[in-house]
Amino acid sequence: MRHATSSSRVPAVLAVVVLSLSGTAFAQSRPDTENGRYALSTTADGVLRLDTRTGTVSTCNNNSGTGWACYAVPDERAAMDAEIGRLQAENETLKAELAQRDQAATGKTDEALPKSDSLKKSEPKVAEGGRRIEIPLPSDQDMDRVMSFLERAWRRLVEMANRVQRDTSGKI
């Protein structure tokens, strides 16, 4: 039987040391998943870790001096839920204020406006012979309303003609 010399032991010892170091390096390559509790997904910066029990998401990075470190990602859902709750409360207070204003305003708007003599239409007068009917002329307010209506109608007609002209000039 042949005994191993010290020169043949060096490569074996070296292999054991390299394997043990590579094992620790491999263990340091990714965070532990603790028996399936964490779901890991690699990213350009490191690893995203999802805690399957709590739903917490963390970013894990391998710093050269300290090793792996995981930091919780801010929970957007909790922030959005808090904002939704705040907006709902604000909405309720605004609805209550609006209802109070409506109740206060209803007393004022329910009353009829007093009629003035200028708004009253005069009745057509029948002449002495009974054959002639006088028709009252429209008031200045009535004439202003008619003129405003005609101006708006004219502008719309001109705008429509311009659109038709632009459409046909673009297609020729």
PDB file of C-alpha atoms in Angstrom:
ATOM      1  CA  MET A   1       0.000   0.000   0.000  1.00  0.00           C
ATOM      2  CA  ARG A   2       1.288   3.318  -0.920  1.00  0.00           C
ATOM      3  CA  HIS A   3       1.194   6.317   1.408  1.00  0.00           C
ATOM      4  CA  ALA A   4       0.278   9.732   0.152  1.00  0.00           C
ATOM      5  CA  THR A   5       3.135  12.119   0.136  1.00  0.00           C
ATOM      6  CA  SER A   6       2.882  15.709   1.195  1.00  0.00           C
ATOM      7  CA  SER A   7       3.161  16.835  -2.415  1.00  0.00           C
ATOM      8  CA  SER A   8       0.040  14.829  -3.392  1.00  0.00           C
ATOM      9  CA  ARG A   9      -1.913  16.212  -0.431  1.00  0.00           C
ATOM     10  CA  VAL A  10      -1.516  19.835  -1.485  1.00  0.00           C
ATOM     11  CA  PRO A  11      -3.840  19.628  -4.497  1.00  0.00           C
ATOM     12  CA  ALA A  12      -6.456  17.742  -2.451  1.00  0.00           C
ATOM     13  CA  VAL A  13      -6.349  20.292   0.379  1.00  0.00           C
ATOM     14  CA  LEU A  14      -6.407  23.092  -2.150  1.00  0.00           C
ATOM     15  CA  ALA A  15      -9.486  21.559  -3.809  1.00  0.00           C
ATOM     16  CA  VAL A  16     -11.284  21.269  -0.451  1.00  0.00           C
ATOM     17  CA  VAL A  17     -10.489  24.908   0.397  1.00  0.00           C
ATOM     18  CA  VAL A  18     -11.652  26.109  -3.020  1.00  0.00           C
ATOM     19  CA  LEU A  19     -14.892  24.128  -2.749  1.00  0.00           C
ATOM     20  CA  SER A  20     -15.625  25.427   0.730  1.00  0.00           C
ATOM     21  CA  LEU A  21     -14.949  29.002  -0.332  1.00  0.00           C
ATOM     22  CA  SER A  22     -17.073  28.620  -3.434  1.00  0.00           C
ATOM     23  CA  GLY A  23     -19.855  27.205  -1.271  1.00  0.00           C
ATOM     24  CA  THR A  24     -19.839  30.312   0.908  1.00  0.00           C
ATOM     25  CA  ALA A  25     -19.606  32.481  -2.173  1.00  0.00           C
ATOM     26  CA  PHE A  26     -22.564  30.613  -3.676  1.00  0.00           C
ATOM     27  CA  ALA A  27     -24.498  31.040  -0.438  1.00  0.00           C
ATOM     28  CA  GLN A  28     -23.747  34.779  -0.609  1.00  0.00           C
ATOM     29  CA  SER A  29     -24.876  35.029  -4.226  1.00  0.00           C
ATOM     30  CA  ARG A  30     -28.620  35.273  -3.406  1.00  0.00           C
ATOM     31  CA  PRO A  31     -30.674  35.856  -0.262  1.00  0.00           C
ATOM     32  CA  ASP A  32     -32.124  32.836   1.500  1.00  0.00           C
ATOM     33  CA  THR A  33     -35.684  31.871   0.605  1.00  0.00           C
ATOM     34  CA  GLU A  34     -36.451  30.336   4.038  1.00  0.00           C
ATOM     35  CA  ASN A  35     -38.204  27.180   2.848  1.00  0.00           C
ATOM     36  CA  GLY A  36     -40.260  28.862   0.144  1.00  0.00           C
ATOM     37  CA  ARG A  37     -41.481  31.821   2.185  1.00  0.00           C
ATOM     38  CA  TYR A  38     -39.867  34.287  -0.204  1.00  0.00           C
ATOM     39  CA  ALA A  39     -40.250  34.419  -3.967  1.00  0.00           C
ATOM     40  CA  LEU A  40     -37.186  35.943  -5.605  1.00  0.00           C
ATOM     41  CA  SER A  41     -36.909  37.694  -8.946  1.00  0.00           C
ATOM     42  CA  THR A  42     -33.633  38.993 -10.313  1.00  0.00           C
ATOM     43  CA  THR A  43     -33.308  42.589 -11.490  1.00  0.00           C
ATOM     44  CA  ALA A  44     -30.433  44.642 -12.879  1.00  0.00           C
ATOM     45  CA  ASP A  45     -29.642  46.049  -9.420  1.00  0.00           C
ATOM     46  CA  GLY A  46     -30.077  42.863  -7.411  1.00  0.00           C
ATOM     47  CA  VAL A  47     -33.108  40.834  -6.398  1.00  0.00           C
ATOM     48  CA  LEU A  48     -36.763  41.605  -5.663  1.00  0.00           C
ATOM     49  CA  ARG A  49     -38.013  39.561  -2.740  1.00  0.00           C
ATOM     50  CA  LEU A  50     -41.726  38.921  -2.160  1.00  0.00           C
ATOM     51  CA  ASP A  51     -42.744  37.674   1.260  1.00  0.00           C
ATOM     52  CA  THR A  52     -45.495  35.195   0.387  1.00  0.00           C
ATOM     53  CA  ARG A  53     -46.921  35.309   3.923  1.00  0.00           C
ATOM     54  CA  THR A  54     -47.262  39.079   4.351  1.00  0.00           C
ATOM     55  CA  GLY A  55     -47.104  40.358   0.765  1.00  0.00           C
ATOM     56  CA  THR A  56     -44.227  42.708   1.563  1.00  0.00           C
ATOM     57  CA  VAL A  57     -41.881  43.459  -1.329  1.00  0.00           C
ATOM     58  CA  SER A  58     -38.200  44.204  -0.683  1.00  0.00           C
ATOM     59  CA  THR A  59     -35.230  45.055  -2.851  1.00  0.00           C
ATOM     60  CA  CYS A  60     -32.082  43.130  -2.034  1.00  0.00           C
ATOM     61  CA  ASN A  61     -28.597  44.263  -3.081  1.00  0.00           C
ATOM     62  CA  ASN A  62     -25.191  42.697  -2.595  1.00  0.00           C
ATOM     63  CA  ASN A  63     -22.930  45.381  -1.164  1.00  0.00           C
ATOM     64  CA  SER A  64     -19.235  44.563  -1.432  1.00  0.00           C
ATOM     65  CA  GLY A  65     -18.436  45.243   2.216  1.00  0.00           C
ATOM     66  CA  THR A  66     -21.550  44.131   4.053  1.00  0.00           C
ATOM     67  CA  GLY A  67     -23.015  41.393   1.858  1.00  0.00           C
ATOM     68  CA  TRP A  68     -26.693  41.083   1.057  1.00  0.00           C
ATOM     69  CA  ALA A  69     -29.063  43.698   2.483  1.00  0.00           C
ATOM     70  CA  CYS A  70     -32.806  43.870   1.849  1.00  0.00           C
ATOM     71  CA  TYR A  71     -34.897  47.016   2.195  1.00  0.00           C
ATOM     72  CA  ALA A  72     -38.684  47.132   2.148  1.00  0.00           C
ATOM     73  CA  VAL A  73     -40.246  48.866  -0.852  1.00  0.00           C
ATOM     74  CA  PRO A  74     -42.692  51.596   0.197  1.00  0.00           C
ATOM     75  CA  ASP A  75     -46.219  50.188   0.141  1.00  0.00           C
ATOM     76  CA  GLU A  76     -48.063  52.127  -2.551  1.00  0.00           C
ATOM     77  CA  ARG A  77     -51.301  50.320  -1.776  1.00  0.00           C
ATOM     78  CA  ALA A  78     -51.384  51.578   1.811  1.00  0.00           C
ATOM     79  CA  ALA A  79     -50.666  55.130   0.664  1.00  0.00           C
ATOM     80  CA  MET A  80     -53.413  54.937  -1.955  1.00  0.00           C
ATOM     81  CA  ASP A  81     -55.901  53.494   0.547  1.00  0.00           C
ATOM     82  CA  ALA A  82     -55.113  56.335   2.956  1.00  0.00           C
ATOM     83  CA  GLU A  83     -55.598  58.925   0.199  1.00  0.00           C
ATOM     84  CA  ILE A  84     -58.889  57.322  -0.881  1.00  0.00           C
ATOM     85  CA  GLY A  85     -60.116  57.425   2.724  1.00  0.00           C
ATOM     86  CA  ARG A  86     -59.130  61.080   3.057  1.00  0.00           C
ATOM     87  CA  LEU A  87     -60.886  61.990  -0.198  1.00  0.00           C
ATOM     88  CA  GLN A  88     -64.036  60.095   0.800  1.00  0.00           C
ATOM     89  CA  ALA A  89     -64.187  61.963   4.121  1.00  0.00           C
ATOM     90  CA  GLU A  90     -63.649  65.283   2.347  1.00  0.00           C
ATOM     91  CA  ASN A  91     -66.362  64.375  -0.161  1.00  0.00           C
ATOM     92  CA  GLU A  92     -68.829  63.654   2.652  1.00  0.00           C
ATOM     93  CA  THR A  93     -68.144  66.993   4.368  1.00  0.00           C
ATOM     94  CA  LEU A  94     -68.549  68.846   1.070  1.00  0.00           C
ATOM     95  CA  LYS A  95     -71.849  67.059   0.418  1.00  0.00           C
ATOM     96  CA  ALA A  96     -73.071  68.054   3.880  1.00  0.00           C
ATOM     97  CA  GLU A  97     -72.063  71.694   3.294  1.00  0.00           C
ATOM     98  CA  LEU A  98     -73.784  71.701  -0.081  1.00  0.00           C
ATOM     99  CA  ALA A  99     -76.965  70.254   1.427  1.00  0.00           C
ATOM    100  CA  GLN A 100     -76.939  72.998   4.094  1.00  0.00           C
ATOM    101  CA  ARG A 101     -76.528  75.668   1.426  1.00  0.00           C
ATOM    102  CA  ASP A 102     -79.360  74.173  -0.624  1.00  0.00           C
ATOM    103  CA  GLN A 103     -81.661  74.214   2.406  1.00  0.00           C
ATOM    104  CA  ALA A 104     -80.770  77.825   3.141  1.00  0.00           C
ATOM    105  CA  ALA A 105     -81.251  78.875  -0.489  1.00  0.00           C
ATOM    106  CA  THR A 106     -84.583  77.091  -1.043  1.00  0.00           C
ATOM    107  CA  GLY A 107     -86.474  79.612   1.089  1.00  0.00           C
ATOM    108  CA  LYS A 108     -85.214  82.441  -1.063  1.00  0.00           C
ATOM    109  CA  THR A 109     -85.814  80.852  -4.459  1.00  0.00           C
ATOM    110  CA  ASP A 110     -89.256  79.425  -3.757  1.00  0.00           C
ATOM    111  CA  GLU A 111     -90.827  82.871  -3.522  1.00  0.00           C
ATOM    112  CA  ALA A 112     -92.186  84.319  -6.738  1.00  0.00           C
ATOM    113  CA  LEU A 113     -90.558  87.413  -8.134  1.00  0.00           C
ATOM    114  CA  PRO A 114     -92.676  90.566  -8.094  1.00  0.00           C
ATOM    115  CA  LYS A 115     -94.015  91.492 -11.515  1.00  0.00           C
ATOM    116  CA  SER A 116     -93.243  94.957 -12.720  1.00  0.00           C
ATOM    117  CA  ASP A 117     -95.353  97.039 -15.064  1.00  0.00           C
ATOM    118  CA  SER A 118     -92.645  97.104 -17.769  1.00  0.00           C
ATOM    119  CA  LEU A 119     -92.822  93.348 -18.119  1.00  0.00           C
ATOM    120  CA  LYS A 120     -96.586  93.277 -18.422  1.00  0.00           C
ATOM    121  CA  LYS A 121     -97.904  92.929 -21.947  1.00  0.00           C
ATOM    122  CA  SER A 122    -100.599  95.361 -22.823  1.00  0.00           C
ATOM    123  CA  GLU A 123    -103.802  93.983 -24.273  1.00  0.00           C
ATOM    124  CA  PRO A 124    -104.692  94.870 -27.844  1.00  0.00           C
ATOM    125  CA  LYS A 125    -107.134  97.752 -27.872  1.00  0.00           C
ATOM    126  CA  VAL A 126    -110.282  97.667 -29.871  1.00  0.00           C
ATOM    127  CA  ALA A 127    -111.215 100.926 -31.565  1.00  0.00           C
ATOM    128  CA  GLU A 128    -114.605 102.568 -31.254  1.00  0.00           C
ATOM    129  CA  GLY A 129    -115.996 100.945 -34.329  1.00  0.00           C
ATOM    130  CA  GLY A 130    -114.936  97.501 -33.157  1.00  0.00           C
ATOM    131  CA  ARG A 131    -113.259  96.782 -36.445  1.00  0.00           C
ATOM    132  CA  ARG A 132    -109.745  97.942 -35.725  1.00  0.00           C
ATOM    133  CA  ILE A 133    -107.287  96.084 -33.529  1.00  0.00           C
ATOM    134  CA  GLU A 134    -104.137  97.783 -32.328  1.00  0.00           C
ATOM    135  CA  ILE A 135    -101.127  95.520 -31.760  1.00  0.00           C
ATOM    136  CA  PRO A 136     -98.575  96.772 -29.257  1.00  0.00           C
ATOM    137  CA  LEU A 137     -95.009  97.163 -30.524  1.00  0.00           C
ATOM    138  CA  PRO A 138     -92.277  95.003 -28.992  1.00  0.00           C
ATOM    139  CA  SER A 139     -90.289  96.528 -26.195  1.00  0.00           C
ATOM    140  CA  ASP A 140     -86.592  97.377 -26.450  1.00  0.00           C
ATOM    141  CA  GLN A 141     -85.810  94.283 -24.403  1.00  0.00           C
ATOM    142  CA  ASP A 142     -87.710  92.095 -26.872  1.00  0.00           C
ATOM    143  CA  MET A 143     -85.893  93.719 -29.795  1.00  0.00           C
ATOM    144  CA  ASP A 144     -82.520  93.131 -28.104  1.00  0.00           C
ATOM    145  CA  ARG A 145     -83.331  89.452 -27.639  1.00  0.00           C
ATOM    146  CA  VAL A 146     -84.341  89.077 -31.290  1.00  0.00           C
ATOM    147  CA  MET A 147     -81.218  90.872 -32.496  1.00  0.00           C
ATOM    148  CA  SER A 148     -79.020  88.724 -30.283  1.00  0.00           C
ATOM    149  CA  PHE A 149     -80.646  85.594 -31.668  1.00  0.00           C
ATOM    150  CA  LEU A 150     -80.190  86.752 -35.261  1.00  0.00           C
ATOM    151  CA  GLU A 151     -76.525  87.646 -34.648  1.00  0.00           C
ATOM    152  CA  ARG A 152     -75.793  84.205 -33.191  1.00  0.00           C
ATOM    153  CA  ALA A 153     -77.598  82.490 -36.080  1.00  0.00           C
ATOM    154  CA  TRP A 154     -75.689  84.593 -38.644  1.00  0.00           C
ATOM    155  CA  ARG A 155     -72.310  83.800 -37.006  1.00  0.00           C
ATOM    156  CA  ARG A 156     -73.083  80.095 -36.984  1.00  0.00           C
ATOM    157  CA  LEU A 157     -74.089  80.231 -40.642  1.00  0.00           C
ATOM    158  CA  VAL A 158     -70.854  82.027 -41.606  1.00  0.00           C
ATOM    159  CA  GLU A 159     -68.761  79.571 -39.550  1.00  0.00           C
ATOM    160  CA  MET A 160     -70.499  76.650 -41.218  1.00  0.00           C
ATOM    161  CA  ALA A 161     -69.852  78.121 -44.681  1.00  0.00           C
ATOM    162  CA  ASN A 162     -66.168  78.634 -43.798  1.00  0.00           C
ATOM    163  CA  ARG A 163     -65.852  75.020 -42.636  1.00  0.00           C
ATOM    164  CA  VAL A 164     -67.439  73.732 -45.825  1.00  0.00           C
ATOM    165  CA  GLN A 165     -65.125  75.917 -47.900  1.00  0.00           C
ATOM    166  CA  ARG A 166     -62.028  74.666 -45.987  1.00  0.00           C
ATOM    167  CA  ASP A 167     -63.151  71.049 -46.350  1.00  0.00           C
ATOM    168  CA  THR A 168     -63.730  71.324 -50.085  1.00  0.00           C
ATOM    169  CA  SER A 169     -60.527  73.284 -50.738  1.00  0.00           C
ATOM    170  CA  GLY A 170     -58.486  70.635 -48.957  1.00  0.00           C
ATOM    171  CA  LYS A 171     -59.966  67.801 -51.041  1.00  0.00           C
ATOM    172  CA  ILE A 172     -59.553  69.356 -54.495  1.00  0.00           C
TER     173      ILE A 172
END
